[in-house]
């Protein structure tokens, strides 16, 4: 525990300007990010007597070892920078909402010649009109299915559309009247676009005029004795009314607003958001967070607004679709003007951020508040059960393996290959009984050729913990053994922000700025997939590195036995044991991750062509060469001057390609396996697929 007075800035050193500040721990990791209208009084408040601080704030300042700040021009810039840093550094003492999934929206691609209606997720695209978000994709499809009777807009993919145009025959929707079939020219592009715009107007809430127009046309058709047309219009009106009933009107027509409510207790808070578009509730979403920092309702609202709108990207048109005209909240952030200005900048127009005081909006806010309270109660019920089960599992593992402490971080390693080829390994991480996918890692075995699971396990464990010791060396606590050549090939998985450079050397892009390092944290328990041989290999690797404070065990698949180093007999956990179930989940996750990596490498190797290994030749120029010459046979026969005639291919590249192709043995001529006939132009065809054989079992 650090003493805050040891890193307190000197008097007068802190500016009085707006800014954003970061607290770091002894390892340089960012543990808290905050903003302030004036940095000096805000930061000074952290360095008062610990007895006067909130318990969570006191824990944060005693965990920290330094503080730094960045001055900005306005409070709006401070708000934006704070959100960016929270997303970038993931500080442990900041409020983090668990549910940030992408909700589905109904999209109309007005940027295409023939606009298409479809379900979309993720960032908004320019020229696409969005409606929603919705809680479930099926809710969008039900609404669209009703509306296509009246607005038969195209819903097919580009591939289906092009295929129908080629054969001159529409798809099923075109035959049953739920598509105007622009693919075969039944409707002009102009009329189809007008149909799509009518669809958008109806979804935007402008329904009254359209329904009245249809009713007038129905009455006129009946008066002219056109009963079939009148019946069709009657059915259209019924379909539109059923679509409208699915989204009951809760506010005045054409009202666009987001309503946000918060339910909280001392430890956790739940946020519920209703999206109202065109006076109707189009979607609902919710988040739950641990109150790891001292924050009131207004602060929770500000964090929720950052989470909800901070990821909005694209052009002004996209931002305008995401931020409505009104945002109704239970408490206003303090100060509120920077948040209003920030939201207005995202929307491109003024945003009314306020607390509803009376009328329908206040009543709807009460409904949102009840949903938030129910969500918090449900979450607490589920989490209590989950925590109980996970705590029991970890305690059973501790008792069975006679560990000194509960293994809050467990790492598991698995080896995978296909009959000695594409040998890879995986490392998965479980913290507090839950998978931590951002910490997963994968390895390619390069120390030797062939199949040897024991030797592979020794190599992987050595590489992982050699990297750990390199991180520890920064603090002067460990002497690091000499690095092996295979350590430079360690590849990070799941987009963790690390990787390798162009020479294959490992690059840790997050080592100096407070972000998590690749192998910085040791496990309390190391699990290997296998029995005595794999456990012995892992123990030998740890001994060679001088590491003696990490518990090790192996889980054998045959009888689900737990093997410990140096023991002749395994530890057998009861089949109903929660501890055994947790170890099985960890082992199975490592197996899944390793198999996925191994299959990907094998697929890439089998589909690689002769041009793939030519240095300096990328995908675009490879495709240009094949398109120009038509086949590898003609490409091999081409001269350097003929290669230079291809756009984008210079003389040096042409010489490299010619030399690479000439050094390889031409493929054997293709043979018709049914007749034995040699196909003369077989070299012009793609490489034949491997013959079908009995399935080959993959070795994990």
XYZ file of C-alpha atoms in Angstrom:
700
model
C 0.000 0.000 0.000
C 1.489 3.303 -1.116
C 1.441 6.542 0.849
C -0.256 9.250 -1.306
C 2.073 11.885 0.151
C 5.039 10.233 -1.603
C 3.736 11.160 -5.064
C 1.713 14.274 -4.257
C 2.561 17.067 -6.750
C 4.395 20.077 -5.411
C 2.245 23.067 -4.333
C 1.450 25.271 -7.293
C 2.547 22.632 -9.832
C -0.998 21.664 -10.749
C -2.628 24.081 -13.242
C -6.094 25.540 -12.775
C -7.101 24.823 -16.396
C -9.588 22.146 -17.530
C -7.954 18.779 -18.088
C -7.860 15.022 -17.696
C -5.729 13.181 -15.139
C -4.442 9.596 -14.769
C -3.403 7.693 -11.670
C -0.847 4.910 -12.261
C 0.242 2.067 -10.001
C 3.801 0.978 -9.239
C 3.986 -0.987 -12.504
C 2.921 2.004 -14.606
C -0.581 0.670 -15.309
C -3.322 3.281 -15.485
C -5.822 2.509 -12.706
C -8.058 5.592 -12.824
C -8.933 8.340 -15.305
C -10.860 11.475 -14.416
C -11.605 14.961 -15.727
C -12.008 18.314 -14.056
C -13.110 21.851 -14.859
C -10.102 22.974 -12.806
C -7.360 20.414 -12.195
C -5.841 21.969 -9.064
C -8.796 21.709 -6.638
C -9.870 18.331 -8.028
C -6.466 16.670 -7.673
C -5.828 18.302 -4.301
C -9.002 16.664 -2.989
C -7.368 13.218 -3.435
C -4.467 14.055 -1.122
C -6.385 14.888 2.045
C -6.541 12.710 5.160
C -7.467 9.142 4.154
C -10.098 9.031 6.890
C -12.004 11.765 5.076
C -12.067 9.968 1.726
C -14.685 7.544 0.462
C -13.430 3.955 1.011
C -13.167 3.300 -2.731
C -11.299 6.549 -3.314
C -8.938 5.743 -0.430
C -8.242 2.316 -1.956
C -7.481 3.922 -5.314
C -5.043 6.568 -4.014
C -3.185 4.012 -1.872
C -2.912 1.637 -4.846
C -1.573 4.410 -7.092
C 2.091 5.399 -7.188
C 1.957 8.483 -9.433
C -0.422 10.955 -10.997
C -0.180 12.918 -14.244
C -2.468 15.253 -16.139
C -3.130 16.715 -19.572
C -4.419 20.262 -20.006
C -7.127 20.889 -22.615
C -8.831 24.025 -23.862
C -12.470 23.346 -22.942
C -14.565 21.073 -20.758
C -15.969 19.412 -23.889
C -12.458 18.362 -24.918
C -11.910 17.027 -21.397
C -15.087 14.948 -21.666
C -14.024 13.485 -25.003
C -10.453 12.743 -23.860
C -11.674 11.114 -20.646
C -13.922 8.747 -22.608
C -11.111 7.906 -25.050
C -8.666 7.088 -22.253
C -11.185 4.958 -20.341
C -11.747 2.919 -23.511
C -8.006 2.761 -24.235
C -6.581 1.921 -20.809
C -9.540 0.072 -19.196
C -8.705 1.387 -15.676
C -9.748 -0.925 -12.853
C -11.201 1.856 -10.652
C -13.417 3.444 -13.328
C -17.061 2.561 -13.863
C -17.302 -0.022 -16.670
C -20.613 -1.169 -18.091
C -20.649 -4.870 -18.867
C -23.140 -4.915 -21.734
C -21.817 -2.987 -24.737
C -23.044 -5.267 -27.495
C -24.224 -3.943 -30.820
C -28.013 -3.829 -31.048
C -29.716 -4.547 -34.388
C -31.263 -1.737 -36.407
C -33.513 -1.608 -39.452
C -31.499 -0.080 -42.303
C -32.495 1.192 -45.755
C -29.507 1.527 -48.099
C -30.489 4.729 -49.902
C -26.902 4.990 -51.171
C -27.546 2.170 -53.681
C -29.273 2.400 -57.062
C -31.942 -0.002 -55.835
C -32.273 0.611 -52.062
C -32.440 -2.493 -49.889
C -34.150 -3.069 -46.522
C -32.098 -5.183 -44.114
C -30.992 -5.741 -40.524
C -27.662 -4.099 -39.639
C -25.415 -3.922 -36.591
C -22.352 -1.873 -35.763
C -21.216 1.560 -36.920
C -23.481 3.619 -39.132
C -22.615 4.003 -42.796
C -22.956 7.123 -44.871
C -26.076 7.228 -47.030
C -27.942 4.538 -45.071
C -31.148 5.394 -43.198
C -31.441 3.682 -39.803
C -34.417 2.954 -37.540
C -34.093 1.518 -34.052
C -32.232 0.081 -32.251
C -34.390 -2.972 -31.545
C -33.947 -5.498 -28.773
C -34.068 -8.481 -31.144
C -33.534 -8.976 -34.860
C -36.732 -11.029 -35.133
C -38.736 -7.963 -34.091
C -37.367 -6.115 -37.132
C -38.149 -8.994 -39.483
C -41.743 -9.257 -38.249
C -42.286 -5.548 -38.871
C -40.659 -5.669 -42.308
C -42.704 -8.724 -43.301
C -45.925 -6.797 -42.625
C -44.761 -3.652 -44.422
C -43.509 -5.392 -47.566
C -47.107 -6.009 -48.588
C -47.596 -2.244 -48.911
C -43.997 -1.214 -49.654
C -42.527 -4.074 -51.751
C -38.942 -2.849 -51.453
C -35.995 -5.071 -52.317
C -34.652 -7.127 -49.372
C -32.328 -9.573 -51.176
C -28.527 -9.564 -51.096
C -26.441 -8.248 -53.975
C -25.562 -11.775 -55.069
C -29.200 -12.865 -55.275
C -30.104 -9.617 -57.042
C -27.406 -10.061 -59.710
C -28.273 -13.716 -60.240
C -31.965 -12.924 -60.748
C -31.038 -10.203 -63.255
C -28.860 -12.657 -65.194
C -31.505 -15.379 -65.498
C -34.370 -12.913 -65.961
C -36.465 -14.496 -63.225
C -37.208 -12.894 -59.817
C -37.002 -14.678 -56.488
C -39.984 -16.004 -54.517
C -40.787 -12.611 -52.955
C -41.212 -11.186 -56.452
C -43.777 -13.860 -57.315
C -45.852 -13.436 -54.129
C -45.968 -9.641 -54.349
C -43.598 -8.774 -51.502
C -40.944 -7.351 -53.824
C -41.394 -5.022 -56.792
C -38.712 -7.082 -58.610
C -36.449 -4.285 -59.873
C -33.958 -7.026 -60.772
C -36.034 -7.951 -63.868
C -37.231 -4.446 -64.715
C -40.775 -4.625 -63.348
C -40.214 -1.206 -61.767
C -37.924 1.650 -62.741
C -35.093 2.741 -60.443
C -36.884 6.055 -59.823
C -40.163 4.384 -58.806
C -38.345 1.877 -56.617
C -36.483 4.679 -54.828
C -39.783 6.492 -54.270
C -41.143 3.276 -52.762
C -38.138 3.049 -50.416
C -38.589 6.684 -49.363
C -42.269 6.031 -48.580
C -41.133 3.082 -46.466
C -38.722 5.377 -44.584
C -41.423 8.004 -44.047
C -43.751 5.421 -42.557
C -41.012 4.053 -40.253
C -40.140 7.601 -39.200
C -43.642 8.003 -37.771
C -45.383 9.926 -40.550
C -48.212 7.374 -40.699
C -51.408 9.390 -40.413
C -51.360 11.027 -43.844
C -50.404 7.790 -45.577
C -53.213 5.800 -43.958
C -55.755 8.503 -44.794
C -54.582 8.459 -48.417
C -55.005 4.701 -48.642
C -58.480 4.894 -47.112
C -59.470 7.543 -49.664
C -58.176 5.388 -52.528
C -60.073 2.386 -51.124
C -63.350 4.321 -50.998
C -62.835 5.656 -54.505
C -62.115 2.155 -55.822
C -65.276 0.849 -54.171
C -67.319 3.713 -55.626
C -65.970 2.850 -59.107
C -66.936 -0.784 -58.551
C -63.249 -1.835 -58.539
C -63.807 -4.244 -55.682
C -60.594 -6.231 -56.109
C -58.503 -3.060 -55.845
C -60.555 -1.908 -52.861
C -60.035 -5.268 -51.119
C -56.305 -5.116 -51.743
C -56.149 -1.594 -50.289
C -58.207 -2.747 -47.304
C -55.693 -5.533 -46.628
C -52.820 -3.064 -47.014
C -54.361 -0.780 -44.405
C -54.797 -3.735 -42.056
C -51.148 -4.752 -42.479
C -49.960 -1.223 -41.731
C -52.124 -0.994 -38.618
C -50.787 -4.330 -37.343
C -47.228 -3.079 -37.889
C -48.067 0.082 -35.961
C -49.555 -1.933 -33.099
C -46.218 -3.690 -32.601
C -44.770 -0.337 -31.523
C -47.413 1.312 -29.370
C -47.529 5.102 -29.380
C -46.198 6.384 -26.051
C -45.434 10.028 -26.891
C -46.659 12.612 -29.349
C -46.313 11.730 -33.022
C -42.825 12.321 -34.498
C -41.151 12.590 -31.050
C -37.544 11.345 -31.039
C -36.040 10.850 -27.577
C -33.863 8.557 -25.483
C -34.972 8.009 -21.885
C -32.322 6.870 -19.410
C -32.965 5.669 -15.841
C -30.604 4.434 -13.100
C -31.223 2.056 -10.193
C -28.366 1.749 -7.719
C -27.266 0.566 -4.327
C -24.004 0.867 -2.445
C -22.106 -1.590 -4.664
C -23.771 -1.767 -8.103
C -25.915 0.210 -10.511
C -28.195 -0.751 -13.404
C -28.908 1.545 -16.360
C -31.948 1.143 -18.619
C -32.488 3.072 -21.867
C -35.657 3.314 -23.980
C -35.227 4.536 -27.560
C -38.341 6.402 -28.731
C -38.520 7.219 -32.435
C -41.571 8.687 -34.082
C -43.429 8.571 -30.759
C -42.941 4.798 -30.444
C -40.573 2.716 -28.344
C -38.302 1.232 -30.991
C -35.767 -0.423 -28.712
C -34.540 -1.020 -25.197
C -31.104 -1.769 -23.779
C -29.565 -2.111 -20.353
C -26.201 -2.143 -18.603
C -24.960 -3.153 -15.157
C -21.842 -1.851 -13.447
C -19.881 -2.236 -10.232
C -19.486 1.078 -8.426
C -15.732 0.790 -8.120
C -15.376 4.554 -7.790
C -17.138 7.087 -5.605
C -19.830 8.270 -8.016
C -23.359 9.590 -7.558
C -26.399 9.294 -9.840
C -25.340 12.292 -11.925
C -21.928 10.730 -12.455
C -23.495 7.411 -13.477
C -25.684 9.281 -15.969
C -22.629 10.992 -17.460
C -20.785 7.668 -17.809
C -23.867 6.111 -19.422
C -24.126 8.955 -21.944
C -20.460 8.490 -22.818
C -21.019 4.759 -23.268
C -24.183 5.265 -25.329
C -22.990 7.988 -27.695
C -19.186 7.990 -27.349
C -18.700 5.294 -29.992
C -20.786 7.091 -32.613
C -18.654 7.544 -35.726
C -18.885 8.398 -39.369
C -20.171 11.568 -40.913
C -22.551 14.136 -39.546
C -25.494 12.334 -41.096
C -24.688 9.152 -39.177
C -24.232 10.996 -35.917
C -27.536 12.761 -36.372
C -29.284 9.406 -36.673
C -27.696 8.177 -33.421
C -28.333 11.168 -31.126
C -32.021 12.192 -30.866
C -33.394 15.652 -30.309
C -34.211 14.940 -26.652
C -32.302 12.973 -24.005
C -34.264 12.570 -20.766
C -32.347 11.583 -17.614
C -33.059 11.242 -13.869
C -30.211 13.594 -12.877
C -28.149 16.112 -14.806
C -24.354 15.799 -14.951
C -22.425 18.465 -13.105
C -21.579 20.622 -14.980
C -24.235 19.961 -17.601
C -23.305 22.470 -20.316
C -20.196 20.604 -21.604
C -22.268 17.423 -21.975
C -25.005 19.310 -23.846
C -22.412 20.883 -26.113
C -20.770 17.501 -26.740
C -24.081 15.850 -27.646
C -24.976 18.787 -29.872
C -21.667 18.424 -31.670
C -22.355 14.738 -32.311
C -25.852 15.424 -33.598
C -24.986 18.539 -35.556
C -27.896 20.353 -33.923
C -29.040 21.321 -30.454
C -29.873 18.456 -28.062
C -32.311 18.974 -25.174
C -30.759 17.190 -22.166
C -33.126 17.506 -19.206
C -35.147 15.869 -16.420
C -38.848 15.350 -17.346
C -41.114 17.169 -14.901
C -44.685 16.329 -15.951
C -46.917 14.667 -18.516
C -46.381 11.591 -20.684
C -42.605 11.836 -20.658
C -42.473 11.746 -16.859
C -44.815 8.732 -16.837
C -42.648 6.916 -19.378
C -39.549 7.759 -17.339
C -41.205 6.044 -14.348
C -41.625 2.925 -16.510
C -37.961 3.011 -17.491
C -37.037 3.415 -13.811
C -39.071 0.322 -12.872
C -37.255 -1.640 -15.581
C -33.896 -0.518 -14.170
C -34.880 -1.602 -10.660
C -36.020 -5.006 -11.910
C -32.810 -5.420 -13.919
C -30.695 -4.671 -10.827
C -32.672 -7.125 -8.690
C -32.399 -9.857 -11.342
C -28.672 -9.253 -11.766
C -28.077 -9.528 -8.033
C -29.965 -12.814 -7.889
C -27.950 -14.287 -10.766
C -24.624 -12.981 -9.568
C -25.139 -14.308 -6.049
C -25.613 -17.777 -7.495
C -22.664 -17.409 -9.859
C -20.348 -16.087 -7.160
C -21.308 -18.891 -4.802
C -20.630 -21.572 -7.405
C -17.341 -20.062 -8.591
C -16.127 -19.490 -5.034
C -16.903 -23.102 -4.143
C -15.093 -24.361 -7.265
C -11.968 -22.327 -6.518
C -11.982 -23.417 -2.885
C -12.309 -27.098 -3.865
C -9.309 -26.746 -6.198
C -7.347 -25.050 -3.430
C -8.110 -27.841 -0.964
C -7.559 -30.722 -3.406
C -4.188 -29.422 -4.655
C -3.152 -28.116 -1.200
C -2.433 -24.640 -2.537
C -1.302 -21.781 -0.323
C -3.998 -19.432 -1.662
C -7.072 -19.463 -3.875
C -6.014 -19.480 -7.577
C -7.730 -16.308 -8.758
C -5.816 -16.454 -12.069
C -5.582 -19.804 -13.867
C -3.699 -20.334 -17.123
C -4.095 -23.467 -19.230
C -1.921 -24.659 -22.154
C -2.793 -27.132 -24.898
C -0.891 -28.488 -27.932
C -2.604 -29.145 -31.271
C -1.340 -30.540 -34.580
C -2.367 -32.694 -37.521
C -0.073 -35.735 -37.662
C 2.964 -33.635 -36.792
C 2.180 -30.715 -39.133
C 1.107 -27.188 -38.187
C 2.047 -27.726 -34.536
C 0.607 -24.910 -32.423
C -0.223 -24.211 -28.790
C -2.783 -22.118 -26.944
C -2.864 -20.288 -23.634
C -6.212 -19.367 -22.086
C -6.756 -17.359 -18.919
C -9.522 -17.594 -16.322
C -9.735 -14.947 -13.617
C -12.048 -15.468 -10.649
C -13.518 -18.463 -12.482
C -14.425 -16.498 -15.637
C -12.736 -16.516 -19.053
C -10.545 -13.464 -19.738
C -10.400 -13.635 -23.537
C -8.331 -10.481 -23.944
C -5.481 -12.364 -22.216
C -5.584 -15.406 -24.501
C -2.379 -16.118 -26.428
C -1.369 -18.554 -29.159
C 2.012 -19.960 -30.145
C 3.539 -21.553 -33.206
C 6.039 -24.304 -32.362
C 9.287 -23.481 -34.178
C 11.962 -25.047 -31.998
C 11.832 -28.379 -33.836
C 10.020 -30.294 -36.566
C 7.601 -33.164 -36.134
C 5.270 -34.457 -33.470
C 6.363 -34.358 -29.832
C 3.739 -33.057 -27.412
C 6.051 -33.213 -24.422
C 8.816 -31.230 -26.100
C 6.236 -28.763 -27.461
C 4.836 -28.204 -23.968
C 8.342 -27.537 -22.622
C 8.989 -24.980 -25.370
C 5.707 -23.134 -24.875
C 5.983 -22.932 -21.088
C 9.573 -21.716 -21.427
C 8.586 -18.999 -23.894
C 5.608 -17.809 -21.886
C 7.474 -17.485 -18.592
C 10.660 -16.161 -20.162
C 8.537 -13.267 -21.402
C 7.098 -12.903 -17.909
C 10.588 -12.664 -16.451
C 11.511 -10.042 -19.033
C 8.641 -7.916 -17.772
C 9.690 -8.492 -14.174
C 13.246 -7.490 -15.009
C 12.010 -3.957 -15.547
C 11.445 -3.731 -11.803
C 14.820 -5.330 -11.012
C 13.256 -8.310 -9.242
C 14.426 -11.085 -11.574
C 17.494 -12.064 -13.560
C 16.306 -13.093 -17.000
C 17.769 -16.100 -18.873
C 18.982 -15.585 -22.400
C 16.124 -15.271 -24.873
C 15.678 -18.060 -27.423
C 15.018 -17.345 -31.109
C 11.511 -18.766 -30.923
C 10.408 -16.138 -28.392
C 10.289 -13.473 -31.091
C 7.535 -15.391 -32.857
C 5.023 -15.284 -29.996
C 1.799 -13.945 -31.495
C -0.941 -12.328 -29.491
C -4.563 -13.309 -30.073
C -7.975 -11.599 -29.997
C -6.736 -8.134 -31.004
C -4.950 -7.370 -27.764
C -2.803 -4.648 -29.286
C 0.421 -6.617 -29.581
C 1.962 -8.435 -32.503
C 5.071 -8.879 -34.619
C 6.820 -6.482 -36.937
C 7.857 -7.106 -40.526
C 10.900 -9.125 -39.495
C 8.949 -11.413 -37.187
C 10.247 -9.727 -34.031
C 7.732 -9.402 -31.217
C 6.565 -5.860 -30.648
C 4.890 -4.913 -27.365
C 2.916 -1.830 -28.314
C 1.573 -1.314 -24.825
C 4.581 -1.711 -22.594
C 5.469 1.879 -21.725
C 2.155 3.726 -21.450
C 0.181 1.943 -18.784
C -1.721 -0.547 -20.906
C -1.535 -4.265 -20.021
C 1.633 -5.975 -21.231
C 1.590 -9.286 -23.044
C 2.832 -11.655 -20.327
C 3.168 -9.340 -17.352
C 0.985 -11.187 -14.847
C 1.755 -14.673 -13.466
C -0.961 -17.216 -12.669
C -1.549 -18.710 -9.259
C -2.263 -22.048 -10.967
C -0.801 -23.390 -14.214
C -2.806 -26.176 -15.896
C -1.526 -28.272 -18.810
C -3.651 -30.551 -20.955
C -2.161 -33.992 -20.370
C -0.794 -36.395 -17.812
C 2.535 -37.080 -16.126
C 4.799 -36.455 -19.181
C 3.325 -33.033 -19.950
C 3.362 -32.017 -16.276
C 7.012 -33.089 -15.967
C 7.940 -31.079 -19.070
C 6.207 -27.974 -17.731
C 7.876 -28.364 -14.322
C 11.278 -28.745 -15.985
C 10.708 -25.506 -17.907
C 9.809 -23.651 -14.701
C 12.823 -25.078 -12.885
C 15.169 -24.005 -15.686
C 13.859 -20.456 -15.352
C 14.121 -20.483 -11.565
C 10.381 -20.055 -10.969
C 9.161 -21.867 -7.860
C 6.106 -19.884 -6.725
C 3.547 -21.040 -9.329
C 1.407 -24.121 -8.682
C 1.237 -26.650 -11.531
C -1.088 -29.489 -12.424
C -2.219 -31.477 -15.460
C -5.668 -32.732 -16.392
C -5.688 -36.036 -18.312
C -8.659 -36.612 -20.595
C -9.058 -40.376 -20.199
C -10.236 -40.492 -16.585
C -10.203 -36.736 -15.829
C -7.330 -37.247 -13.383
C -5.393 -34.327 -11.932
C -1.625 -34.915 -11.979
C 0.847 -33.029 -9.793
C 4.614 -32.728 -10.404
C 6.684 -35.534 -8.921
C 3.665 -37.562 -7.802
C 3.168 -41.186 -8.874
C -0.567 -41.180 -8.228
C -3.093 -38.632 -9.497
C -5.556 -36.590 -7.489
C -9.079 -37.793 -8.246
C -11.809 -35.218 -7.730
C -15.440 -36.349 -7.403
C -17.398 -36.261 -10.659
C -19.896 -33.885 -9.056
C -17.139 -31.535 -7.902
C -17.459 -27.886 -8.955
C -13.661 -27.716 -8.869
C -13.343 -30.511 -11.433
C -16.015 -28.864 -13.597
C -14.051 -25.584 -13.578
C -10.805 -27.369 -14.541
C -12.656 -29.138 -17.362
C -14.022 -25.851 -18.668
C -10.549 -24.304 -18.615
C -9.054 -27.340 -20.392
C -11.836 -27.484 -23.010
C -11.480 -23.772 -23.738
C -7.727 -24.205 -24.291
C -8.458 -27.131 -26.604
C -11.011 -25.113 -28.590
C -8.662 -22.157 -28.956
C -5.740 -24.365 -30.053
C -7.834 -26.306 -32.577
C -9.126 -23.078 -34.099
C -5.611 -21.715 -34.577
C -4.312 -25.012 -35.984
C -7.173 -25.286 -38.482
C -6.633 -21.721 -39.605
C -2.932 -22.340 -40.253
C -3.675 -25.563 -42.112
C -6.324 -23.900 -44.255
C -3.976 -21.048 -45.108
C -1.191 -23.487 -46.022
C -3.404 -25.639 -48.232
C -4.842 -22.680 -50.126
C -1.505 -20.922 -50.676
C -0.506 -20.529 -54.322
C 2.836 -20.278 -56.095
C 2.694 -16.482 -56.103
C 1.996 -16.176 -52.377
C 5.644 -16.566 -51.386
C 7.056 -14.113 -53.937
C 8.618 -11.300 -51.879
C 7.117 -7.859 -52.408
C 4.062 -9.158 -54.262
C 0.809 -8.352 -52.496
C -2.710 -9.611 -53.046
C -3.700 -6.823 -55.446
C -0.766 -7.355 -57.810
C -1.140 -11.149 -57.632
C -4.726 -10.825 -58.794
C -3.677 -8.377 -61.525
C -1.111 -10.855 -62.897
C -3.531 -13.785 -62.910
C -6.263 -11.692 -64.509
C -3.900 -10.421 -67.227
C -2.445 -13.823 -68.222
C -5.411 -16.014 -67.365
C -3.487 -18.927 -65.844
C -0.264 -19.862 -64.088
C 0.880 -21.778 -67.193
C 0.820 -18.618 -69.318
C 2.290 -16.601 -66.466
C 5.290 -18.956 -66.239
C 5.880 -18.626 -69.984
C 5.776 -14.806 -69.901
C 8.929 -12.764 -70.375
C 10.040 -9.951 -68.114
C 8.874 -7.373 -70.671
C 5.443 -9.023 -70.844
C 5.225 -8.965 -67.065
C 6.102 -5.256 -67.044
C 3.106 -4.614 -69.283
C 0.787 -5.445 -66.381
C -0.322 -2.250 -64.579
C 1.481 -1.865 -61.244
C 4.309 -4.296 -62.073
C 7.729 -2.666 -62.375
C 10.833 -4.238 -63.872
C 12.343 -5.232 -60.526
C 9.105 -6.920 -59.448
C 8.785 -8.585 -62.866
C 12.303 -10.002 -62.589
C 11.530 -11.304 -59.085
C 8.327 -12.996 -60.269
C 10.027 -14.533 -63.300
C 12.905 -15.858 -61.209
C 10.554 -17.288 -58.566
C 8.357 -19.107 -61.090
C 11.262 -20.434 -63.129
C 12.892 -21.936 -60.039
C 9.862 -24.082 -59.281
C 9.032 -27.387 -60.941
C 5.885 -27.120 -63.057
C 2.881 -28.968 -61.734
C 2.259 -32.452 -63.083
C -0.304 -32.662 -65.887
C -3.861 -33.250 -64.801
C -5.241 -36.742 -65.275
C -8.851 -37.829 -65.685
C -9.060 -40.451 -62.932
C -11.999 -42.202 -64.632
C -10.333 -42.760 -68.050
C -6.635 -42.265 -67.375
C -6.528 -39.582 -70.079
C -3.973 -36.771 -69.682
C -5.646 -33.394 -69.908
C -3.358 -31.210 -72.017
C -4.548 -27.860 -70.721
C -4.692 -29.005 -67.142
C -1.982 -26.535 -66.162
C -4.386 -23.765 -67.031
C -6.788 -24.913 -64.364
C -6.526 -24.232 -60.636
C -4.533 -26.725 -58.595
C -6.618 -29.897 -58.126
C -8.091 -30.508 -54.702
C -6.617 -33.233 -52.541
C -8.206 -36.645 -53.181
C -10.847 -37.736 -50.763
C -9.524 -40.087 -48.116
C -10.653 -41.370 -44.792
C -10.923 -38.633 -42.172
C -7.675 -37.841 -40.389
C -8.029 -37.468 -36.662
C -6.733 -34.196 -35.295
C -4.416 -34.578 -32.358
C -5.017 -31.976 -29.679
